Amino acid sequence: MRVKVLSRNPDDYVRETKLDLQRVPRNYDPALHPFEVPREYVRALNATKLERVFAKPFLASLDGHRDGVNCMAKHPKSLSTVLSGACDGEVKIWNLTKRQCIRTIQAHEGFVRGMCARFCGTSFFTVGDDKTVKHWKMDGPGYGEEEEPIHTILGKTVYTGIDHHWKEAIFATCGHQVDIWDEQRTSPVCSLTWGVDSISSVKFNPIETYLLGSCASDRNIVLYDMRQSTPLKKVILDMRTNTLCWNPMEAFIFTAANEDYNLYTFDMRFLEMPVMVHMDHVSAVLDVDYSPTGKEFVSASFDKSIRIFPVDKGHSREVYHTKRMQHVISVKWSFDNKYILCGSDEMNIRLWKANASEKLGVLAPREKAAMNYNQKLKEKFQHHPQIKRIARHRHLPKAIYSQAKEQRIMREARRRKDLNRRKHSKPGSLPFVSEKKKHVVAVVK
Amino acid sequence: MADEEAPDNGPTPQATEDEDEDEDEDEGAYDEERRHRQLLEAVSSLAGRNRRKLTERTEASAQVSEFSVSCEGAGEKLILSELLEPIKASSLLGAVKKQLNKVKQKKAVELPLSKKEAQRVVREAAYDKTSKAITKWDQVVLQNRRAEQLVFPLKQEQVTVAPIEERVTSWQARTPLEQEIFSLLHKTRQLTADPLLTPREEASLQAMSLEEAQQRRAELQKARALQSYYEAKARREKKIKSKKFHRVLQKNKRREALKEFEALKKSNPEAALLKLDEMEKARIKERMTLKHQNKGKWARSKAIMGKYDLEARRAMQEQLAKNKELTQKVCMELEDNKEVCVAEEGLLPDSLNEVQPSRNVANPWMLGKLSNETKDSGTQEDLKAPTDSEEPENEGEEEPVLSEEEALLQDFEQRRVRHCQKGSPELQGASREEELPEFVSPSQAAGQINMEDEQRQEEPLLSEQLGRLCAVEEMDVLAAEEQEPPQPARTEQQKPHQDTAVAEDRPRGSQTTRKTAKQKMIDLQAVLAGESCRIHCPTLPVAVQDEEGGTDQRLVIKEAFAGDDVVADFLKEKNKVEQEQKPQTVDLLLPGWGEWSGTGLKPSAKKRKRFLIKQPPGPPRKDRHLPHVIISQKRNILAATHQVNELPFPFDSHQQFERSIQAPVGPTWNTQHAFQKLTAPHLITQPGHIIQPISNEDVASQSTTSTRKAKPAVELTPQQAKRLHQHPRKKVR
């Protein structure tokens, strides 16, 4: 007769060395761990609460400019370096780890209108109100040397913006026209014009690097092809677009920051209708920058706040503001997807976390696992009213809050009026126009 | 063509038209100029250098004026055919005419576009071109948008181990101090004298890359899977009990082998010879097995049936014939070559022993010397048997001594006997007292085996088989015995289950009946809605209402539902609902906690009371004062604040949403691996690493990785990668 005996594999419970962790056998039988959903719900609730508790995005303020910060540029090779140009023509280079200014240049007379770093990170360009384009070295001058630009190009008109090609020694300026320059020459390689009006910003496409987008003060956004040296298409919006930014992961997507408090994300192949209208700001949007992952972008507004929008959502997921921050003129998202920099009127550059409640620094594996788990739980229970309520809660300064409220009322009134009009007119005579279509005036071929 | 040539000869028709308009002013001047030019030409032609014949130009016009050349007077367009009319007659100009006709058929070139229009066309073309070019990103963008997880930066730089020598050689001393130190070191030649990589290091560098290793592993896995699949298949086929199936299979195999052999014989005789050898070997092997001997289960059954069934007898004979055939062949070989035979005897002892002497007188094996010897040896066995029983475990030692056939044969026989004896008692597990006599008697009988008739001889063989079979049978029997007693118990146990099931069924049935009743009632209520509204006193009978209303309809309805006591039914139902929604007491009693337990023993009342948990009474029902109404209190208001009211966007149905909520993700309910997989973040970035915009190379690399593995693994990837490379990556500062 065979007798059955308990037999165990010693590998399951014997440690190889004394230093090993004890194996803890675990029974995952669901009967032994009841109430999965309520327990996870409570965890999710706690995680959401903690997230709000730890949401302290403001990291540092870099002060040193003696006038409003008009433009900023990221260093393409160094995460800790950032450049800023002020309204008094001063350019400062900052070290973010030390939170110090490491170099100051009196670059222009009048505003520094635009600046950009060369793709290799060895030099940068500035344009100013003094009708010059200046090419500077990133490193400071040696001992005893004078602070001088490598090149200075004297132009005939004021340049309002500059951007560098992502791969070649080419840069583009804008003013009365879009000029494309070779770094080695003192005259533009080609000038692209379409209509006559001042162009406020020009941006190279980071993926298809021959493409350019610009926005002019006659309310239009113009796309150019550098290879064929011709403009491609023009879209006219309700109001003026201040600047635009290309998505670094999706070649044909760009977002335009508009004066009508909205941002518009366009697919460059279908300009008739924006892909998404992002509305939340209560004043003109002055600057926009994409996160390097291409999933989100940050916008700076005249309403003294910056907002973070997911690309595929119409409303912001985050709003940052401080009491002392005035009109935000420029904003940048750092290349490691972790930080946001904004330069504002009151001469300060502020450093924010891109993810408000994120813990900075190296995380232990368990911390990381817990963080991921909490994130997943928040995501899983995001539709539950309590969790949603807590997760959505943000504090707004009174000015913005009341303005937002006012605008909401206005919008509602307009909608109501529209409805009434529709109700009292012949059916079909007043068709519904979607929000996306409302803001595009025309597309010019 | 004509237009193009015209400027050489003179002003174009267009030009002439223009000139006609302002003819009055500069008619004289023009005339003079022309004359002057003619004069000049005449003079130049006189010079003789350019002796071109100047043809006088004539204008085709209805009104020929001597002062001006114009077609204005005609008031119509110049038509080519009119011009050609005069030259119709001459055939020499045929070619020219043809050309002109061709020109006539061609359309005139359109006016060039205005600059604005032209630019627009260029723009449109360029836009189309670029948007077409940019659509190549569509796939990538879609893929990235849908991706479960994205790992940034996209370009995962491969960290390689740079040998220290490279570093040393590339390093240059800059400061004076460094230079000094370097020169000192250089003098001693310590740094540069260091050997290059050790062979082992080099080997490790040249070893397989991770991808290769993965690929290789995948291949091996596949091979293993295939192997196991074939094994499983073989096992399955082996398990098939159908004799016919196996026979057919065998036959097929044999036929194929034969065919192959035939083909081989024609193509490659040497190989065929080899094959023949192999076949021979296979045959020998077959012979060595105990197949085709009448001791299998089947054979035994046939032997029993043989007495009555002709078919069975025939089958048995067939098998015997086969057996004979197998054994006969050896004999033939024996005759051919006796040495081989001797050798084979050594090799095939089993088959020798198991040979059936039986009634087959034709079997030369049985007629031969060996069988006689065995018969002779039978006499000696009596003596040898006890010794063997004393030292049973030295068979291995005895085996080498093969020269003595007698000893060998005896050995085997004894062994066989012992085996069958041992087998039976062990497996029977019977008393040892019975075992001992048995142990002796067969050994004695073994000597007589060969002399006795076939039935007697078959017995030891059968007994051997029996032993084996006994095991199975006994196991079966044991199992059956073990199983049988519980079976009644089970049926006993099942009975209450069934009872309960029936009991459960009953309420279910009653529920269904009630449901139907309820449905019926709902109908009634719908019909009687008006009445119940008007009655404010519940105890008032319906008849009173009828009297008040006094309509025929109600009477009719009343008659129709005369048998149904609606009010009583409703009260019953309400009572039931109340009972159901009352908090239930929970019985946690398990027999055997602190007391004796067993069949028929009941735990004491004290214990029962202790394990009975009474729930606190719930809040009073809302409908306690409303006898006509049942207010469902299933909805918990306190919980409602935490519940989702409407279906969230990406979900299609509430079931889907509920499912998504019900599956837990935590480590409490999931294994470590599953937990990691479930909680893998959507976006992984590495601190301190610059994320460059996507580029063509990224796409190419992505596509290759996606073909290799569908998804970037769990969140741990960067860590694992780090662990693999060990060297920390260069961080950007």
mmCIF file of N, CA, C and O in Angstrom, chain B residues 313-342:
data_model
loop_
_atom_site.group_PDB
_atom_site.id
_atom_site.type_symbol
_atom_site.label_atom_id
_atom_site.label_comp_id
_atom_site.label_asym_id
_atom_site.label_seq_id
_atom_site.Cartn_x
_atom_site.Cartn_y
_atom_site.Cartn_z
ATOM 1 N N ARG B 313 -9.806 -19.142 -32.006
ATOM 2 C CA ARG B 313 -8.774 -20.179 -32.194
ATOM 3 C C ARG B 313 -7.884 -19.808 -33.367
ATOM 4 O O ARG B 313 -6.666 -19.925 -33.313
ATOM 5 N N ARG B 314 -8.549 -19.360 -34.403
ATOM 6 C CA ARG B 314 -7.773 -19.010 -35.599
ATOM 7 C C ARG B 314 -6.789 -17.873 -35.291
ATOM 8 O O ARG B 314 -5.633 -17.898 -35.685
ATOM 9 N N ALA B 315 -7.300 -16.893 -34.554
ATOM 10 C CA ALA B 315 -6.447 -15.753 -34.209
ATOM 11 C C ALA B 315 -5.243 -16.213 -33.413
ATOM 12 O O ALA B 315 -4.107 -15.775 -33.638
ATOM 13 N N MET B 316 -5.523 -17.129 -32.492
ATOM 14 C CA MET B 316 -4.438 -17.644 -31.663
ATOM 15 C C MET B 316 -3.406 -18.354 -32.517
ATOM 16 O O MET B 316 -2.194 -18.179 -32.346
ATOM 17 N N GLN B 317 -3.935 -19.133 -33.445
ATOM 18 C CA GLN B 317 -3.020 -19.871 -34.323
ATOM 19 C C GLN B 317 -2.185 -18.916 -35.159
ATOM 20 O O GLN B 317 -0.994 -19.132 -35.361
ATOM 21 N N GLU B 318 -2.843 -17.886 -35.562
ATOM 22 C CA GLU B 318 -2.117 -16.885 -36.363
ATOM 23 C C GLU B 318 -0.944 -16.336 -35.576
ATOM 24 O O GLU B 318 0.174 -16.230 -36.079
ATOM 25 N N GLN B 319 -1.242 -16.051 -34.353
ATOM 26 C CA GLN B 319 -0.189 -15.480 -33.531
ATOM 27 C C GLN B 319 0.928 -16.478 -33.325
ATOM 28 O O GLN B 319 2.111 -16.129 -33.385
ATOM 29 N N LEU B 320 0.525 -17.668 -33.104
ATOM 30 C CA LEU B 320 1.539 -18.714 -32.904
ATOM 31 C C LEU B 320 2.402 -18.861 -34.147
ATOM 32 O O LEU B 320 3.618 -19.028 -34.049
ATOM 33 N N ALA B 321 1.710 -18.791 -35.288
ATOM 34 C CA ALA B 321 2.445 -18.909 -36.543
ATOM 35 C C ALA B 321 3.487 -17.802 -36.658
ATOM 36 O O ALA B 321 4.636 -18.028 -37.051
ATOM 37 N N LYS B 322 3.055 -16.653 -36.251
ATOM 38 C CA LYS B 322 3.963 -15.499 -36.297
ATOM 39 C C LYS B 322 5.154 -15.759 -35.399
ATOM 40 O O LYS B 322 6.310 -15.531 -35.763
ATOM 41 N N ASN B 323 4.833 -16.205 -34.246
ATOM 42 C CA ASN B 323 5.882 -16.518 -33.284
ATOM 43 C C ASN B 323 6.858 -17.535 -33.867
ATOM 44 O O ASN B 323 8.076 -17.377 -33.794
ATOM 45 N N LYS B 324 6.264 -18.537 -34.466
ATOM 46 C CA LYS B 324 7.078 -19.596 -35.056
ATOM 47 C C LYS B 324 7.983 -19.023 -36.122
ATOM 48 O O LYS B 324 9.176 -19.330 -36.188
ATOM 49 N N GLU B 325 7.371 -18.179 -36.893
ATOM 50 C CA GLU B 325 8.128 -17.571 -37.996
ATOM 51 C C GLU B 325 9.351 -16.827 -37.461
ATOM 52 O O GLU B 325 10.451 -16.946 -37.974
ATOM 53 N N LEU B 326 9.084 -16.109 -36.410
ATOM 54 C CA LEU B 326 10.168 -15.339 -35.820
ATOM 55 C C LEU B 326 11.276 -16.232 -35.309
ATOM 56 O O LEU B 326 12.455 -15.968 -35.490
ATOM 57 N N THR B 327 10.841 -17.269 -34.674
ATOM 58 C CA THR B 327 11.856 -18.160 -34.090
ATOM 59 C C THR B 327 12.524 -19.015 -35.154
ATOM 60 O O THR B 327 13.702 -19.321 -35.057
ATOM 61 N N GLN B 328 11.780 -19.376 -36.151
ATOM 62 C CA GLN B 328 12.289 -20.231 -37.216
ATOM 63 C C GLN B 328 13.486 -19.593 -37.905
ATOM 64 O O GLN B 328 14.471 -20.237 -38.198
ATOM 65 N N LYS B 329 13.358 -18.299 -38.100
ATOM 66 C CA LYS B 329 14.397 -17.591 -38.836
ATOM 67 C C LYS B 329 15.741 -17.798 -38.161
ATOM 68 O O LYS B 329 16.760 -18.013 -38.795
ATOM 69 N N VAL B 330 15.728 -17.713 -36.877
ATOM 70 C CA VAL B 330 16.956 -17.886 -36.119
ATOM 71 C C VAL B 330 17.528 -19.269 -36.377
ATOM 72 O O VAL B 330 18.721 -19.439 -36.584
ATOM 73 N N CYS B 331 16.648 -20.164 -36.399
ATOM 74 C CA CYS B 331 17.080 -21.531 -36.600
ATOM 75 C C CYS B 331 17.758 -21.686 -37.950
ATOM 76 O O CYS B 331 18.768 -22.359 -38.061
ATOM 77 N N MET B 332 17.180 -21.019 -38.932
ATOM 78 C CA MET B 332 17.778 -21.066 -40.255
ATOM 79 C C MET B 332 19.189 -20.507 -40.198
ATOM 80 O O MET B 332 20.123 -21.072 -40.727
ATOM 81 N N GLU B 333 19.284 -19.441 -39.482
ATOM 82 C CA GLU B 333 20.600 -18.825 -39.355
ATOM 83 C C GLU B 333 21.530 -19.763 -38.613
ATOM 84 O O GLU B 333 22.718 -19.844 -38.918
ATOM 85 N N LEU B 334 20.911 -20.435 -37.659
ATOM 86 C CA LEU B 334 21.699 -21.389 -36.892
ATOM 87 C C LEU B 334 22.317 -22.426 -37.815
ATOM 88 O O LEU B 334 23.493 -22.753 -37.725
ATOM 89 N N GLU B 335 21.482 -22.890 -38.673
ATOM 90 C CA GLU B 335 21.969 -23.903 -39.602
ATOM 91 C C GLU B 335 23.076 -23.351 -40.474
ATOM 92 O O GLU B 335 24.048 -24.018 -40.791
ATOM 93 N N ASP B 336 22.876 -22.083 -40.841
ATOM 94 C CA ASP B 336 23.876 -21.451 -41.693
ATOM 95 C C ASP B 336 25.196 -21.258 -40.968
ATOM 96 O O ASP B 336 26.261 -21.520 -41.489
ATOM 97 N N ASN B 337 25.060 -20.743 -39.811
ATOM 98 C CA ASN B 337 26.278 -20.378 -39.101
ATOM 99 C C ASN B 337 26.106 -20.659 -37.627
ATOM 100 O O ASN B 337 25.395 -19.968 -36.925
ATOM 101 N N LYS B 338 26.755 -21.663 -37.174
ATOM 102 C CA LYS B 338 26.519 -22.116 -35.809
ATOM 103 C C LYS B 338 27.133 -21.192 -34.780
ATOM 104 O O LYS B 338 26.656 -21.057 -33.665
ATOM 105 N N GLU B 339 28.214 -20.560 -35.182
ATOM 106 C CA GLU B 339 28.882 -19.657 -34.240
ATOM 107 C C GLU B 339 27.976 -18.505 -33.866
ATOM 108 O O GLU B 339 27.857 -18.116 -32.712
ATOM 109 N N VAL B 340 27.344 -17.989 -34.913
ATOM 110 C CA VAL B 340 26.417 -16.888 -34.689
ATOM 111 C C VAL B 340 25.327 -17.331 -33.731
ATOM 112 O O VAL B 340 24.939 -16.614 -32.833
ATOM 113 N N CYS B 341 24.918 -18.548 -33.986
ATOM 114 C CA CYS B 341 23.846 -19.095 -33.167
ATOM 115 C C CYS B 341 24.243 -19.098 -31.704
ATOM 116 O O CYS B 341 23.492 -18.668 -30.848
ATOM 117 N N VAL B 342 25.448 -19.541 -31.468
ATOM 118 C CA VAL B 342 25.923 -19.607 -30.092
ATOM 119 C C VAL B 342 25.944 -18.209 -29.483
ATOM 120 O O VAL B 342 25.502 -17.980 -28.359
#
